[in-house]
Amino acid sequence: MMRMAKRVESLPPYLFVEISRRIAEKRAKGEEVISFAIGDPDLPTPAHIIEKLCQAAQDPANQHYPQAGGLPELRKAIASWYQRRFGVILDPDKEVLPLIGAKEGIAHIALCFIDPGDIALVPDPAYPVYTMGTTLAGGKPYFLPLTRERHFLPDFESIPADVLEKAKLLWLNYPNNPTGAVADVDFFNKAIAFARQHDLAVCHDAPYTEVAFDGHHPVSFLQAEGAKEVGVEFHSFSKSYNMAGWRIGMAVGNAAMVDALRRVKSNIDSGIPLAIQHAAIEALRGPQDCIPEHNAAYQRRRDLVIETLKSIGLEAETPQASLYVWARVPEGYNSADFTADLLDQVGVAVTPGLGYGQSGEGYVRLSLTISDALLVKGLSRLAGWRNTRRLTVKNRK
Ligand SMILES: Cc1ncc(COP(=O)(O)O)c(C=O)c1O
């Protein structure tokens, strides 16, 4: 009998399995399920980026193993973009590392910091990879609850001293998935002071800085004074340029952290396909009209989602950024019940807040990455949800 490593067993069960199973079951029966569950941009990668990708793919020079540290030209394009967009100066050779998507770097950086028994401070609710990376490296997450009362920002003061002694990494993510919350430079200043005080490395995950509404411009962690001394920022082409399927992102900031991640990665992967790196250069250097265009579409969808949620008596804050609406479930439900009820009664899929951590209980997440036509149909189903409740209750009597 083969015996798997304990680390595989230590991976928590994937909490969206049950909902995915039910969606598949309904679809197999021929029922149409409208899904607000996935954060994968529905609109295509802009044409000029795809053109570059195809051209580059045909050039034999791009058909070899890439360098582990990415094309120097890509690192330069990333550094220039950070300067243009955030006023942040980066050394393209020492402070920039292209990744096979932000997720890859997020999972691998745990190997640079976490030894068995070490702790990573992880927001709750959060994108699950901060916890998974920590667990795979043999460490433990300590969860920092994000609550509406604190505008979904963690309370550093509440972390016990014995936890801080073992903590090596602090994870942050703004604009936030799943809550849609944003942070300002002042918050990052506090995080830097806290990290200095407790010898923590900060990892700020920032794939949503370009997805923003109502004229809001999310900030970079690196805009805060001294950020580069304590941390890195992860960024991605997935959401800014609808390139989720091409798998490309970057880590930027502290040179020692970037170097450690490059060393770990160079022993695991062999870099990003060169044609995709050329497409990413085009994304950063080419026309940027796609960003406001995408944001206008998301903002329109956001407003429709919020309006519908209100009409059925559900509370949700209007997000200024990110692809998500974080809505409170109705009285008498938990996040799993409500998710199941929406699916069963009106054929609408959302993600249960508990899937993002204990503090996500009481919420569901709706993604704005759904085509306008399906959105309208899905929202009209949602609007009818209360009526189905009354009918079911009546029928039961
Ligand atoms: C908070 C957060 N970080 C990282 C990622 C992954 O980005 P990438 O596609 O670059 O791996 C996502 C994707 O949904 C995300 O929501």
Tab-separated table of N, CA and C and ligand atoms in Angstrom, residues 101-103 106 127 130 173 177 205 207-208 236 238-239 247-248 324, ligand 1:
chain	number	residue	atom	x	y	z
A	101	GLY	N	1.520	33.345	-12.305
A	101	GLY	CA	0.319	33.758	-11.570
A	101	GLY	C	0.699	34.078	-10.135
A	102	ALA	N	-0.014	35.028	-9.534
A	102	ALA	CA	0.271	35.386	-8.141
A	102	ALA	C	0.154	34.170	-7.231
A	103	LYS	N	-0.796	33.293	-7.513
A	103	LYS	CA	-1.061	32.128	-6.658
A	103	LYS	C	0.203	31.287	-6.443
A	106	ILE	N	2.478	33.050	-4.048
A	106	ILE	CA	1.858	33.093	-2.715
A	106	ILE	C	2.076	31.749	-2.009
A	127	TYR	N	-8.604	34.601	0.813
A	127	TYR	CA	-8.217	33.716	-0.286
A	127	TYR	C	-7.486	32.520	0.353
A	130	TYR	N	-3.181	31.467	1.291
A	130	TYR	CA	-2.263	31.889	2.367
A	130	TYR	C	-2.173	30.765	3.416
A	173	ASN	N	-4.308	41.634	2.241
A	173	ASN	CA	-4.866	41.617	0.885
A	173	ASN	C	-5.914	42.721	0.724
A	177	ASN	N	-10.349	40.227	-1.239
A	177	ASN	CA	-11.205	39.115	-1.598
A	177	ASN	C	-11.374	38.320	-0.299
A	205	ASP	N	-0.978	40.934	-0.837
A	205	ASP	CA	-1.507	40.351	-2.073
A	205	ASP	C	-2.450	41.392	-2.691
A	207	PRO	N	-3.935	41.713	-6.193
A	207	PRO	CA	-4.306	41.534	-7.602
A	207	PRO	C	-5.459	42.424	-8.075
A	208	TYR	N	-6.137	43.090	-7.114
A	208	TYR	CA	-7.342	43.863	-7.506
A	208	TYR	C	-7.120	45.371	-7.525
A	236	SER	N	-0.892	40.684	-10.238
A	236	SER	CA	-1.328	39.701	-11.213
A	236	SER	C	-1.821	40.372	-12.483
A	238	SER	N	-4.086	38.648	-14.128
A	238	SER	CA	-5.364	37.936	-14.283
A	238	SER	C	-6.560	38.871	-14.282
A	239	LYS	N	-6.588	39.803	-13.335
A	239	LYS	CA	-7.774	40.652	-13.172
A	239	LYS	C	-7.605	41.977	-13.899
A	247	ARG	N	-1.852	32.695	-16.961
A	247	ARG	CA	-1.036	32.452	-15.771
A	247	ARG	C	0.237	33.291	-15.743
A	248	ILE	N	0.077	34.528	-15.339
A	248	ILE	CA	1.262	35.362	-15.132
A	248	ILE	C	0.970	36.436	-14.074
A	324	TYR	N	-16.028	41.642	-6.091
A	324	TYR	CA	-16.956	40.903	-5.234
A	324	TYR	C	-17.913	41.774	-4.435
B	1	LIG	C1	-6.799	37.502	-3.417
B	1	LIG	C2	-6.291	36.733	-4.566
B	1	LIG	N1	-4.971	36.531	-4.709
B	1	LIG	C3	-4.467	35.858	-5.745
B	1	LIG	C4	-5.281	35.343	-6.725
B	1	LIG	C5	-4.659	34.549	-7.847
B	1	LIG	O1	-4.158	35.330	-8.863
B	1	LIG	P1	-3.428	34.666	-10.106
B	1	LIG	O2	-4.472	34.380	-11.113
B	1	LIG	O3	-2.438	35.701	-10.554
B	1	LIG	O4	-2.756	33.425	-9.641
B	1	LIG	C6	-6.653	35.518	-6.639
B	1	LIG	C7	-7.520	34.918	-7.654
B	1	LIG	O5	-8.709	34.812	-7.553
B	1	LIG	C8	-7.177	36.239	-5.529
B	1	LIG	O6	-8.481	36.430	-5.382
